C-alpha cells in the first residue's frame, strides 16, 4: 500500500459520514413532502393527491433502505480506519490520527487540543503514516 492509498483509506470514513449526512437531509426533505397537506375546498375526492402522497411515502421507505445501507458502510469504514490507526505504534501517534480521521479535526484544532505547534502535529502525522506503512508489511 502506498502513502496516497493509505491516506485515501483513512479519509474514507469522512466521505461515508458526509454521504450519510446528505442522506439525512434528503430524508427530511422527503418527509416534509410526504407530510405536506393541501387544503381541500370541495367535498369531491381527490384521487390525484392521494396517489401522489402514496408515491412520496414509497420514496421515503426506499430512502430509509439507502440510509441503512450507507450507515453500514460508515460503520465498516470506521472499523477499518480504527484497525489501520492501531498500526501507528504509540498512543500519541494514534491520538493524532484518531483526532484527524475519526473526529475530523483540522490541524490547528488538533494542535490546540494537544498544546502542540501545528508543524509538530504534522510531523507526528508523518511519523504515524510511515509507522503504519512499515507495520502493515
CSV table of N, CA, C and O in Angstrom, one decimal:
chain,number,residue,atom,x,y,z
A,1,UNK,N,0.9,-1.2,0.0
A,1,UNK,CA,0.0,0.0,0.0
A,1,UNK,C,0.9,1.2,0.0
A,1,UNK,O,1.8,1.3,0.8
A,2,UNK,N,0.6,2.2,-0.9
A,2,UNK,CA,1.3,3.4,-0.9
A,2,UNK,C,0.8,4.4,0.1
A,2,UNK,O,-0.3,4.2,0.7
A,3,UNK,N,1.6,5.5,0.3
A,3,UNK,CA,1.2,6.5,1.2
A,3,UNK,C,-0.2,7.2,0.8
A,3,UNK,O,-1.0,7.4,1.6
A,4,UNK,N,-0.3,7.4,-0.5
A,4,UNK,CA,-1.6,8.0,-1.0
A,4,UNK,C,-2.8,7.1,-0.8
A,4,UNK,O,-3.8,7.5,-0.4
A,5,UNK,N,-2.6,5.8,-1.1
A,5,UNK,CA,-3.6,4.8,-0.8
A,5,UNK,C,-4.0,4.8,0.6
A,5,UNK,O,-5.2,4.7,1.0
A,6,UNK,N,-3.0,4.8,1.5
A,6,UNK,CA,-3.3,4.8,2.9
A,6,UNK,C,-4.1,6.0,3.4
A,6,UNK,O,-5.1,5.9,4.1
A,7,UNK,N,-3.7,7.2,2.9
A,7,UNK,CA,-4.4,8.4,3.3
A,7,UNK,C,-5.8,8.4,2.7
A,7,UNK,O,-6.8,8.8,3.4
A,8,UNK,N,-6.0,7.9,1.5
A,8,UNK,CA,-7.3,7.7,0.9
A,8,UNK,C,-8.2,6.8,1.8
A,8,UNK,O,-9.4,7.1,2.0
A,9,UNK,N,-7.6,5.7,2.2
A,9,UNK,CA,-8.3,4.8,3.1
A,9,UNK,C,-8.7,5.4,4.4
A,9,UNK,O,-9.8,5.2,4.9
A,10,UNK,N,-7.8,6.2,5.0
A,10,UNK,CA,-8.1,6.8,6.3
A,10,UNK,C,-9.2,7.9,6.1
A,10,UNK,O,-10.0,8.1,7.0
A,11,UNK,N,-9.2,8.5,5.0
A,11,UNK,CA,-10.3,9.5,4.7
A,11,UNK,C,-11.6,9.0,4.3
A,11,UNK,O,-12.6,9.7,4.2
A,12,UNK,N,-11.7,7.7,4.1
A,12,UNK,CA,-12.9,7.0,3.6
A,12,UNK,C,-14.0,7.2,4.6
A,12,UNK,O,-15.2,7.3,4.2
A,13,UNK,N,-13.7,7.1,5.9
A,13,UNK,CA,-14.8,7.3,6.9
A,13,UNK,C,-15.5,8.7,6.8
A,13,UNK,O,-16.7,8.8,6.9
A,14,UNK,N,-14.6,9.7,6.6
A,14,UNK,CA,-15.2,11.0,6.4
A,14,UNK,C,-16.1,11.1,5.2
A,14,UNK,O,-17.2,11.8,5.3
A,15,UNK,N,-15.7,10.5,4.1
A,15,UNK,CA,-16.5,10.5,2.9
A,15,UNK,C,-17.9,9.8,3.2
A,15,UNK,O,-18.9,10.3,2.8
A,16,UNK,N,-17.8,8.7,3.9
A,16,UNK,CA,-19.1,8.0,4.2
A,16,UNK,C,-19.9,8.8,5.2
A,16,UNK,O,-21.2,8.9,5.0
A,17,UNK,N,-19.3,9.5,6.1
A,17,UNK,CA,-20.0,10.4,7.0
A,17,UNK,C,-20.8,11.5,6.3
A,17,UNK,O,-21.9,11.8,6.5
A,18,UNK,N,-20.1,12.1,5.3
A,18,UNK,CA,-20.7,13.2,4.5
A,18,UNK,C,-21.8,12.7,3.7
A,18,UNK,O,-22.9,13.3,3.6
A,19,UNK,N,-21.7,11.5,3.1
A,19,UNK,CA,-22.7,10.9,2.3
A,19,UNK,C,-24.0,10.6,3.2
A,19,UNK,O,-25.1,10.9,2.8
A,20,UNK,N,-23.7,10.1,4.4
A,20,UNK,CA,-24.8,9.9,5.3
A,20,UNK,C,-25.5,11.1,5.8
A,20,UNK,O,-26.8,11.2,5.9
A,21,UNK,N,-24.8,12.2,6.0
A,21,UNK,CA,-25.4,13.5,6.3
A,21,UNK,C,-26.3,14.0,5.2
A,21,UNK,O,-27.4,14.5,5.4
A,22,UNK,N,-25.8,13.8,4.0
A,22,UNK,CA,-26.6,14.2,2.8
A,22,UNK,C,-27.9,13.3,2.8
A,22,UNK,O,-28.9,13.8,2.4
A,23,UNK,N,-27.7,12.0,3.1
A,23,UNK,CA,-28.9,11.1,3.1
A,23,UNK,C,-29.9,11.6,4.1
A,23,UNK,O,-31.1,11.6,3.8
A,24,UNK,N,-29.5,12.0,5.3
A,24,UNK,CA,-30.4,12.5,6.3
A,24,UNK,C,-31.1,13.8,5.8
A,24,UNK,O,-32.3,13.9,6.1
A,25,UNK,N,-30.4,14.6,5.2
A,25,UNK,CA,-31.1,15.8,4.6
A,25,UNK,C,-32.1,15.5,3.6
A,25,UNK,O,-33.2,16.1,3.6
A,26,UNK,N,-31.8,14.6,2.7
A,26,UNK,CA,-32.7,14.2,1.7
A,26,UNK,C,-34.0,13.5,2.3
A,26,UNK,O,-35.1,13.7,1.9
A,27,UNK,N,-33.7,12.7,3.3
A,27,UNK,CA,-34.8,12.0,4.0
A,27,UNK,C,-35.8,13.0,4.6
A,27,UNK,O,-37.0,12.9,4.5
A,28,UNK,N,-35.2,14.0,5.2
A,28,UNK,CA,-36.0,15.1,5.8
A,28,UNK,C,-36.8,15.8,4.8
A,28,UNK,O,-38.0,16.2,5.0
A,29,UNK,N,-36.2,16.1,3.6
A,29,UNK,CA,-36.9,16.7,2.5
A,29,UNK,C,-38.1,15.8,2.1
A,29,UNK,O,-39.2,16.3,1.9
A,30,UNK,N,-37.9,14.5,2.0
A,30,UNK,CA,-38.9,13.6,1.6
A,30,UNK,C,-40.0,13.6,2.6
A,30,UNK,O,-41.2,13.5,2.3
A,31,UNK,N,-39.7,13.6,3.9
A,31,UNK,CA,-40.7,13.6,4.9
A,31,UNK,C,-41.5,14.9,4.9
A,31,UNK,O,-42.7,14.8,5.0
A,32,UNK,N,-40.9,16.0,4.6
A,32,UNK,CA,-41.6,17.2,4.6
A,32,UNK,C,-42.6,17.2,3.4
A,32,UNK,O,-43.7,17.7,3.5
A,33,UNK,N,-42.2,16.6,2.3
A,33,UNK,CA,-43.1,16.5,1.1
A,33,UNK,C,-44.2,15.5,1.4
A,33,UNK,O,-45.4,15.8,1.1
A,34,UNK,N,-43.9,14.4,2.1
A,34,UNK,CA,-45.0,13.5,2.4
A,34,UNK,C,-46.0,14.0,3.4
A,34,UNK,O,-47.2,13.7,3.4
A,35,UNK,N,-45.5,14.9,4.3
A,35,UNK,CA,-46.4,15.4,5.4
A,35,UNK,C,-47.2,16.6,5.0
A,35,UNK,O,-48.1,17.1,5.6
A,36,UNK,N,-46.7,17.2,3.8
A,36,UNK,CA,-47.4,18.4,3.4
A,36,UNK,C,-48.8,18.1,3.0
A,36,UNK,O,-49.1,17.2,2.3
A,37,UNK,N,-49.7,18.9,3.5
A,37,UNK,CA,-51.1,18.7,3.1
A,37,UNK,C,-51.7,19.9,2.5
A,37,UNK,O,-51.3,21.0,2.9
A,38,UNK,N,-52.4,19.7,1.5
A,38,UNK,CA,-53.1,20.9,0.8
A,38,UNK,C,-54.5,20.9,1.2
A,38,UNK,O,-55.2,19.9,1.4
A,39,UNK,N,-55.1,22.1,1.4
A,39,UNK,CA,-56.5,22.2,1.8
A,39,UNK,C,-57.4,21.7,0.7
A,39,UNK,O,-57.1,21.9,-0.5
A,40,UNK,N,-58.5,21.1,1.1
A,40,UNK,CA,-59.5,20.6,0.1
A,40,UNK,C,-60.7,21.6,0.3
A,40,UNK,O,-61.2,21.7,1.4
A,41,UNK,N,-61.1,22.2,-0.8
A,41,UNK,CA,-62.2,23.2,-0.8
A,41,UNK,C,-63.5,22.6,-1.3
A,41,UNK,O,-64.5,23.3,-1.4
A,42,UNK,N,-63.4,21.3,-1.7
A,42,UNK,CA,-64.7,20.7,-2.2
A,42,UNK,C,-64.8,19.4,-1.5
A,42,UNK,O,-63.9,18.8,-1.0
A,43,UNK,N,-66.0,18.9,-1.6
A,43,UNK,CA,-66.3,17.6,-1.0
A,43,UNK,C,-66.0,16.4,-1.9
A,43,UNK,O,-66.0,15.3,-1.5
A,44,UNK,N,-65.6,16.7,-3.1
A,44,UNK,CA,-65.2,15.7,-4.1
A,44,UNK,C,-63.9,15.1,-3.7
A,44,UNK,O,-63.0,15.8,-3.3
A,45,UNK,N,-63.8,13.7,-3.9
A,45,UNK,CA,-62.5,13.1,-3.5
A,45,UNK,C,-61.4,13.5,-4.5
A,45,UNK,O,-61.6,13.8,-5.6
A,46,UNK,N,-60.2,13.6,-4.0
A,46,UNK,CA,-59.0,14.0,-4.8
A,46,UNK,C,-58.1,12.8,-4.9
A,46,UNK,O,-57.1,12.7,-4.2
A,47,UNK,N,-58.4,12.0,-5.9
A,47,UNK,CA,-57.5,10.8,-6.1
A,47,UNK,C,-56.1,11.1,-6.5
A,47,UNK,O,-55.2,10.4,-6.1
A,48,UNK,N,-55.9,12.2,-7.2
A,48,UNK,CA,-54.6,12.5,-7.7
A,48,UNK,C,-53.7,12.8,-6.6
A,48,UNK,O,-52.5,12.3,-6.6
A,49,UNK,N,-54.1,13.6,-5.6
A,49,UNK,CA,-53.2,13.9,-4.5
A,49,UNK,C,-52.9,12.7,-3.6
A,49,UNK,O,-51.9,12.5,-3.1
A,50,UNK,N,-53.9,11.8,-3.5
A,50,UNK,CA,-53.7,10.6,-2.7
A,50,UNK,C,-52.7,9.7,-3.4
A,50,UNK,O,-51.8,9.1,-2.7
A,51,UNK,N,-52.7,9.6,-4.7
A,51,UNK,CA,-51.7,8.8,-5.4
A,51,UNK,C,-50.3,9.4,-5.2
A,51,UNK,O,-49.3,8.7,-5.1
A,52,UNK,N,-50.3,10.7,-5.4
A,52,UNK,CA,-49.0,11.4,-5.2
A,52,UNK,C,-48.5,11.2,-3.8
A,52,UNK,O,-47.3,11.1,-3.6
A,53,UNK,N,-49.4,11.3,-2.8
A,53,UNK,CA,-48.9,11.1,-1.4
A,53,UNK,C,-48.4,9.7,-1.2
A,53,UNK,O,-47.4,9.5,-0.6
A,54,UNK,N,-49.0,8.7,-1.8
A,54,UNK,CA,-48.5,7.3,-1.7
A,54,UNK,C,-47.1,7.2,-2.4
A,54,UNK,O,-46.3,6.5,-1.8
A,55,UNK,N,-46.9,7.9,-3.5
A,55,UNK,CA,-45.6,7.8,-4.1
A,55,UNK,C,-44.5,8.4,-3.3
A,55,UNK,O,-43.4,7.9,-3.2
A,56,UNK,N,-44.9,9.5,-2.6
A,56,UNK,CA,-43.9,10.2,-1.7
A,56,UNK,C,-43.5,9.3,-0.5
A,56,UNK,O,-42.4,9.2,-0.1
A,57,UNK,N,-44.5,8.6,0.0
A,57,UNK,CA,-44.3,7.7,1.1
A,57,UNK,C,-43.4,6.5,0.7
A,57,UNK,O,-42.5,6.1,1.4
A,58,UNK,N,-43.7,6.0,-0.5
A,58,UNK,CA,-42.8,4.9,-1.1
A,58,UNK,C,-41.4,5.4,-1.3
A,58,UNK,O,-40.5,4.7,-1.0
A,59,UNK,N,-41.2,6.6,-1.8
A,59,UNK,CA,-39.9,7.2,-1.9
A,59,UNK,C,-39.2,7.2,-0.6
A,59,UNK,O,-38.0,6.9,-0.5
A,60,UNK,N,-39.9,7.6,0.4
A,60,UNK,CA,-39.4,7.7,1.8
A,60,UNK,C,-38.9,6.4,2.3
A,60,UNK,O,-37.8,6.2,2.9
A,61,UNK,N,-39.8,5.3,2.1
A,61,UNK,CA,-39.4,4.0,2.5
A,61,UNK,C,-38.2,3.5,1.8
A,61,UNK,O,-37.3,2.9,2.4
A,62,UNK,N,-38.1,3.7,0.5
A,62,UNK,CA,-36.9,3.3,-0.3
A,62,UNK,C,-35.7,4.0,0.2
A,62,UNK,O,-34.6,3.5,0.3
A,63,UNK,N,-35.8,5.3,0.6
A,63,UNK,CA,-34.7,6.1,1.0
A,63,UNK,C,-34.2,5.6,2.4
A,63,UNK,O,-33.0,5.7,2.7
A,64,UNK,N,-35.1,5.1,3.2
A,64,UNK,CA,-34.7,4.6,4.5
A,64,UNK,C,-33.8,3.4,4.3
A,64,UNK,O,-32.8,3.2,5.0
A,65,UNK,N,-34.1,2.6,3.3
A,65,UNK,CA,-33.2,1.4,3.0
A,65,UNK,C,-31.8,1.9,2.5
A,65,UNK,O,-30.8,1.3,2.9
A,66,UNK,N,-31.8,3.0,1.7
A,66,UNK,CA,-30.5,3.5,1.3
A,66,UNK,C,-29.7,4.1,2.5
A,66,UNK,O,-28.5,3.8,2.6
A,67,UNK,N,-30.4,4.7,3.4
A,67,UNK,CA,-29.7,5.2,4.6
A,67,UNK,C,-29.1,4.1,5.5
A,67,UNK,O,-28.0,4.2,5.9
A,68,UNK,N,-29.9,3.0,5.6
A,68,UNK,CA,-29.4,1.9,6.3
A,68,UNK,C,-28.2,1.3,5.7
A,68,UNK,O,-27.2,1.0,6.4
A,69,UNK,N,-28.2,1.2,4.4
A,69,UNK,CA,-27.0,0.7,3.7
A,69,UNK,C,-25.8,1.6,3.9
A,69,UNK,O,-24.7,1.2,4.1
A,70,UNK,N,-26.0,2.9,3.8
A,70,UNK,CA,-24.9,3.9,4.0
A,70,UNK,C,-24.4,3.9,5.4
A,70,UNK,O,-23.2,4.1,5.7
A,71,UNK,N,-25.3,3.6,6.4
A,71,UNK,CA,-24.9,3.5,7.8
A,71,UNK,C,-24.0,2.3,8.0
A,71,UNK,O,-22.9,2.4,8.6
A,72,UNK,N,-24.3,1.2,7.3
A,72,UNK,CA,-23.5,0.0,7.4
A,72,UNK,C,-22.1,0.3,6.8
A,72,UNK,O,-21.1,-0.2,7.3
A,73,UNK,N,-22.1,1.0,5.7
A,73,UNK,CA,-20.8,1.4,5.0
A,73,UNK,C,-20.0,2.2,6.0
A,73,UNK,O,-18.8,2.0,6.1
A,74,UNK,N,-20.6,3.2,6.7
A,74,UNK,CA,-19.9,4.0,7.6
A,74,UNK,C,-19.3,3.2,8.7
A,74,UNK,O,-18.1,3.4,9.1
A,75,UNK,N,-20.1,2.3,9.3
A,75,UNK,CA,-19.6,1.5,10.4
A,75,UNK,C,-18.4,0.7,10.0
A,75,UNK,O,-17.4,0.6,10.7
A,76,UNK,N,-18.5,0.1,8.8
A,76,UNK,CA,-17.4,-0.7,8.3
A,76,UNK,C,-16.2,0.2,8.0
A,76,UNK,O,-15.1,-0.2,8.4
A,77,UNK,N,-16.4,1.4,7.4
A,77,UNK,CA,-15.2,2.2,7.2
A,77,UNK,C,-14.6,2.7,8.5
A,77,UNK,O,-13.3,2.7,8.6
A,78,UNK,N,-15.4,3.0,9.5
A,78,UNK,CA,-14.8,3.4,10.8
A,78,UNK,C,-14.0,2.2,11.4
A,78,UNK,O,-12.9,2.5,12.0
A,79,UNK,N,-14.5,1.0,11.3
A,79,UNK,CA,-13.8,-0.1,11.9
A,79,UNK,C,-12.5,-0.3,11.2
A,79,UNK,O,-11.4,-0.6,11.8
A,80,UNK,N,-12.5,-0.2,9.8
A,80,UNK,CA,-11.2,-0.3,9.1
A,80,UNK,C,-10.2,0.8,9.4
A,80,UNK,O,-9.0,0.5,9.6
A,81,UNK,N,-10.7,2.0,9.6
A,81,UNK,CA,-9.8,3.1,10.0
A,81,UNK,C,-9.2,2.9,11.3
A,81,UNK,O,-8.0,3.1,11.6
A,82,UNK,N,-10.1,2.5,12.3
A,82,UNK,CA,-9.6,2.2,13.6
A,82,UNK,C,-8.5,1.1,13.6
A,82,UNK,O,-7.5,1.2,14.3
A,83,UNK,N,-8.7,0.1,12.8
A,83,UNK,CA,-7.7,-1.0,12.7
A,83,UNK,C,-6.4,-0.5,12.1
A,83,UNK,O,-5.3,-0.9,12.6
A,84,UNK,N,-6.5,0.3,11.1
A,84,UNK,CA,-5.3,0.9,10.5
A,84,UNK,C,-4.6,1.8,11.5
A,84,UNK,O,-3.3,1.7,11.6
A,85,UNK,N,-5.3,2.6,12.2
A,85,UNK,CA,-4.7,3.5,13.1
A,85,UNK,C,-3.9,2.8,14.2
A,85,UNK,O,-2.9,3.2,14.7
A,86,UNK,N,-4.4,1.6,14.6
A,86,UNK,CA,-3.7,0.8,15.6
A,86,UNK,C,-2.3,0.4,15.2
A,86,UNK,O,-1.5,0.1,16.1
A,87,UNK,N,-2.0,0.4,13.9
A,87,UNK,CA,-0.7,0.1,13.4
A,87,UNK,C,0.3,1.2,13.6
A,87,UNK,O,1.5,1.0,13.4
A,88,UNK,N,-0.1,2.4,14.1
A,88,UNK,CA,0.8,3.5,14.2
A,88,UNK,C,1.8,3.4,15.3
A,88,UNK,O,2.9,4.0,15.2
A,89,UNK,N,1.5,2.6,16.3
A,89,UNK,CA,2.5,2.4,17.3
A,89,UNK,C,2.1,2.9,18.6
A,89,UNK,O,1.3,2.3,19.3
A,90,UNK,N,2.6,4.1,19.0
A,90,UNK,CA,2.4,4.6,20.4
A,90,UNK,C,1.1,5.3,20.4
A,90,UNK,O,0.5,5.7,19.4
A,91,UNK,N,0.6,5.6,21.6
A,91,UNK,CA,-0.7,6.2,21.9
A,91,UNK,C,-0.7,7.7,21.4
A,91,UNK,O,-1.8,8.1,20.9
A,92,UNK,N,0.4,8.4,21.4
A,92,UNK,CA,0.3,9.8,21.0
A,92,UNK,C,0.1,9.9,19.5
A,92,UNK,O,-0.7,10.7,19.0
A,93,UNK,N,0.8,9.0,18.7
A,93,UNK,CA,0.6,8.9,17.3
A,93,UNK,C,-0.9,8.5,16.9
A,93,UNK,O,-1.5,9.1,16.0
A,94,UNK,N,-1.4,7.5,17.6
A,94,UNK,CA,-2.7,7.0,17.4
A,94,UNK,C,-3.7,8.2,17.7
A,94,UNK,O,-4.7,8.3,17.0
A,95,UNK,N,-3.5,8.9,18.8
A,95,UNK,CA,-4.4,10.0,19.1
A,95,UNK,C,-4.4,11.1,18.0
A,95,UNK,O,-5.5,11.5,17.7
A,96,UNK,N,-3.3,11.4,17.5
A,96,UNK,CA,-3.3,12.4,16.4
A,96,UNK,C,-4.1,11.9,15.2
A,96,UNK,O,-4.9,12.6,14.6
A,97,UNK,N,-3.9,10.6,14.9
A,97,UNK,CA,-4.6,10.0,13.7
A,97,UNK,C,-6.1,9.9,14.0
A,97,UNK,O,-7.0,10.2,13.2
A,98,UNK,N,-6.5,9.6,15.3
A,98,UNK,CA,-7.9,9.5,15.6
A,98,UNK,C,-8.6,10.9,15.5
A,98,UNK,O,-9.7,11.0,15.1
A,99,UNK,N,-7.9,11.8,16.0
A,99,UNK,CA,-8.4,13.2,16.0
A,99,UNK,C,-8.6,13.7,14.6
A,99,UNK,O,-9.6,14.3,14.2
A,100,UNK,N,-7.7,13.3,13.7
A,100,UNK,CA,-7.7,13.7,12.3
A,100,UNK,C,-8.8,12.9,11.5
A,100,UNK,O,-9.6,13.5,10.8
A,101,UNK,N,-8.8,11.6,11.6
A,101,UNK,CA,-9.6,10.8,10.7
A,101,UNK,C,-10.8,10.2,11.3
A,101,UNK,O,-11.7,9.8,10.6
A,102,UNK,N,-11.0,10.3,12.6
A,102,UNK,CA,-12.3,9.8,13.2
A,102,UNK,C,-13.1,11.0,13.8
A,102,UNK,O,-14.3,10.9,13.7
A,103,UNK,N,-12.4,12.0,14.3
A,103,UNK,CA,-13.1,13.2,14.8
A,103,UNK,C,-13.2,14.3,13.7
A,103,UNK,O,-13.8,15.3,14.0
A,104,UNK,N,-12.4,14.1,12.7
A,104,UNK,CA,-12.4,15.1,11.5
A,104,UNK,C,-11.9,16.5,12.0
A,104,UNK,O,-12.4,17.5,11.5
A,105,UNK,N,-10.9,16.5,12.9
A,105,UNK,CA,-10.4,17.8,13.3
A,105,UNK,C,-9.4,18.3,12.3
A,105,UNK,O,-8.7,17.6,11.6
A,106,UNK,N,-9.3,19.7,12.3
A,106,UNK,CA,-8.3,20.3,11.4
A,106,UNK,C,-6.9,20.2,12.2
A,106,UNK,O,-6.9,19.9,13.4
A,107,UNK,N,-5.9,20.5,11.4
A,107,UNK,CA,-4.6,20.5,12.0
A,107,UNK,C,-4.5,21.5,13.2
A,107,UNK,O,-3.9,21.2,14.3
A,108,UNK,N,-5.1,22.7,13.0
A,108,UNK,CA,-5.0,23.7,14.1
A,108,UNK,C,-5.8,23.3,15.3
A,108,UNK,O,-5.4,23.5,16.4
A,109,UNK,N,-6.9,22.6,15.1
A,109,UNK,CA,-7.7,22.1,16.3
A,109,UNK,C,-7.0,21.0,17.0
A,109,UNK,O,-6.9,21.0,18.3
A,110,UNK,N,-6.3,20.1,16.3
A,110,UNK,CA,-5.5,19.1,16.9
A,110,UNK,C,-4.4,19.7,17.7
A,110,UNK,O,-4.2,19.4,18.9
A,111,UNK,N,-3.7,20.7,17.1
A,111,UNK,CA,-2.6,21.4,17.8
A,111,UNK,C,-3.1,22.0,19.1
A,111,UNK,O,-2.4,22.0,20.1
A,112,UNK,N,-4.2,22.7,19.0
A,112,UNK,CA,-4.8,23.4,20.2
A,112,UNK,C,-5.2,22.4,21.3
A,112,UNK,O,-4.9,22.7,22.5
A,113,UNK,N,-5.8,21.3,20.9
A,113,UNK,CA,-6.2,20.3,21.9
A,113,UNK,C,-5.0,19.7,22.6
A,113,UNK,O,-5.1,19.4,23.8
A,114,UNK,N,-4.0,19.4,21.9
A,114,UNK,CA,-2.8,18.8,22.4
A,114,UNK,C,-1.7,19.7,22.9
A,114,UNK,O,-0.7,19.3,23.4
A,115,UNK,N,-2.0,21.0,22.7
A,115,UNK,CA,-1.0,22.0,23.1
A,115,UNK,C,0.4,21.8,22.4
A,115,UNK,O,1.4,21.9,23.0
A,116,UNK,N,0.3,21.5,21.1
A,116,UNK,CA,1.4,21.4,20.2
A,116,UNK,C,1.4,22.5,19.2
A,116,UNK,O,0.3,23.0,18.9
A,117,UNK,N,2.5,22.7,18.5
A,117,UNK,CA,2.6,23.5,17.4
A,117,UNK,C,2.0,22.7,16.2
A,117,UNK,O,2.1,21.5,16.1
A,118,UNK,N,1.5,23.4,15.2
A,118,UNK,CA,0.9,22.8,14.0
A,118,UNK,C,1.9,22.0,13.3
A,118,UNK,O,1.7,20.8,12.9
A,119,UNK,N,3.1,22.5,13.2
A,119,UNK,CA,4.2,21.8,12.5
A,119,UNK,C,4.5,20.5,13.2
A,119,UNK,O,4.8,19.5,12.6
A,120,UNK,N,4.5,20.5,14.6
A,120,UNK,CA,4.8,19.3,15.3
A,120,UNK,C,3.7,18.3,15.1
A,120,UNK,O,4.0,17.1,14.9
A,121,UNK,N,2.4,18.7,15.0
A,121,UNK,CA,1.3,17.8,14.8
A,121,UNK,C,1.5,17.1,13.4
A,121,UNK,O,1.3,15.9,13.2
A,122,UNK,N,1.8,18.0,12.4
A,122,UNK,CA,2.0,17.4,11.1
A,122,UNK,C,3.2,16.4,11.0
A,122,UNK,O,3.1,15.4,10.3
A,123,UNK,N,4.3,16.7,11.8
A,123,UNK,CA,5.4,15.8,11.9
A,123,UNK,C,5.0,14.5,12.5
A,123,UNK,O,5.3,13.4,12.0
A,124,UNK,N,4.2,14.6,13.6
A,124,UNK,CA,3.7,13.3,14.2
A,124,UNK,C,2.8,12.5,13.3
A,124,UNK,O,2.9,11.3,13.2
A,125,UNK,N,2.0,13.2,12.5
A,125,UNK,CA,1.2,12.6,11.5
A,125,UNK,C,2.1,11.8,10.4
A,125,UNK,O,1.8,10.7,10.1
A,126,UNK,N,3.1,12.5,10.0
A,126,UNK,CA,4.0,11.8,9.0
A,126,UNK,C,4.7,10.6,9.6
A,126,UNK,O,4.8,9.5,9.0
A,127,UNK,N,5.1,10.7,10.9
A,127,UNK,CA,5.7,9.6,11.5
A,127,UNK,C,4.7,8.4,11.7
A,127,UNK,O,5.0,7.3,11.4
A,128,UNK,N,3.5,8.8,12.0
A,128,UNK,CA,2.4,7.8,12.2
A,128,UNK,C,2.1,7.1,10.9
A,128,UNK,O,2.0,5.8,10.8
A,129,UNK,N,2.0,7.8,9.8
A,129,UNK,CA,1.8,7.2,8.5
A,129,UNK,C,2.9,6.3,8.1
A,129,UNK,O,2.7,5.2,7.6
A,130,UNK,N,4.2,6.7,8.3
A,130,UNK,CA,5.3,5.9,8.0
A,130,UNK,C,5.3,4.6,8.8
A,130,UNK,O,5.6,3.5,8.4
A,131,UNK,N,5.0,4.7,10.1
A,131,UNK,CA,4.9,3.6,11.0
A,131,UNK,C,3.8,2.6,10.5
A,131,UNK,O,4.1,1.4,10.5
A,132,UNK,N,2.7,3.1,10.1
A,132,UNK,CA,1.6,2.2,9.6
A,132,UNK,C,2.1,1.5,8.4
A,132,UNK,O,1.9,0.2,8.3
A,133,UNK,N,2.7,2.2,7.5
A,133,UNK,CA,3.2,1.5,6.3
A,133,UNK,C,4.2,0.4,6.6
A,133,UNK,O,4.2,-0.6,6.0
A,134,UNK,N,5.1,0.7,7.5
A,134,UNK,CA,6.1,-0.3,7.9
A,134,UNK,C,5.5,-1.5,8.6
A,134,UNK,O,5.8,-2.6,8.4
A,135,UNK,N,4.6,-1.2,9.5
A,135,UNK,CA,4.0,-2.3,10.4
A,135,UNK,C,3.0,-3.1,9.6
A,135,UNK,O,2.7,-4.2,10.0
A,136,UNK,N,2.4,-2.6,8.5
A,136,UNK,CA,1.4,-3.4,7.8
A,136,UNK,C,2.1,-4.3,6.8
A,136,UNK,O,1.4,-5.2,6.2
A,137,UNK,N,3.4,-4.2,6.6
A,137,UNK,CA,4.0,-5.1,5.6
A,137,UNK,C,4.2,-6.5,6.1
A,137,UNK,O,4.2,-7.0,7.1
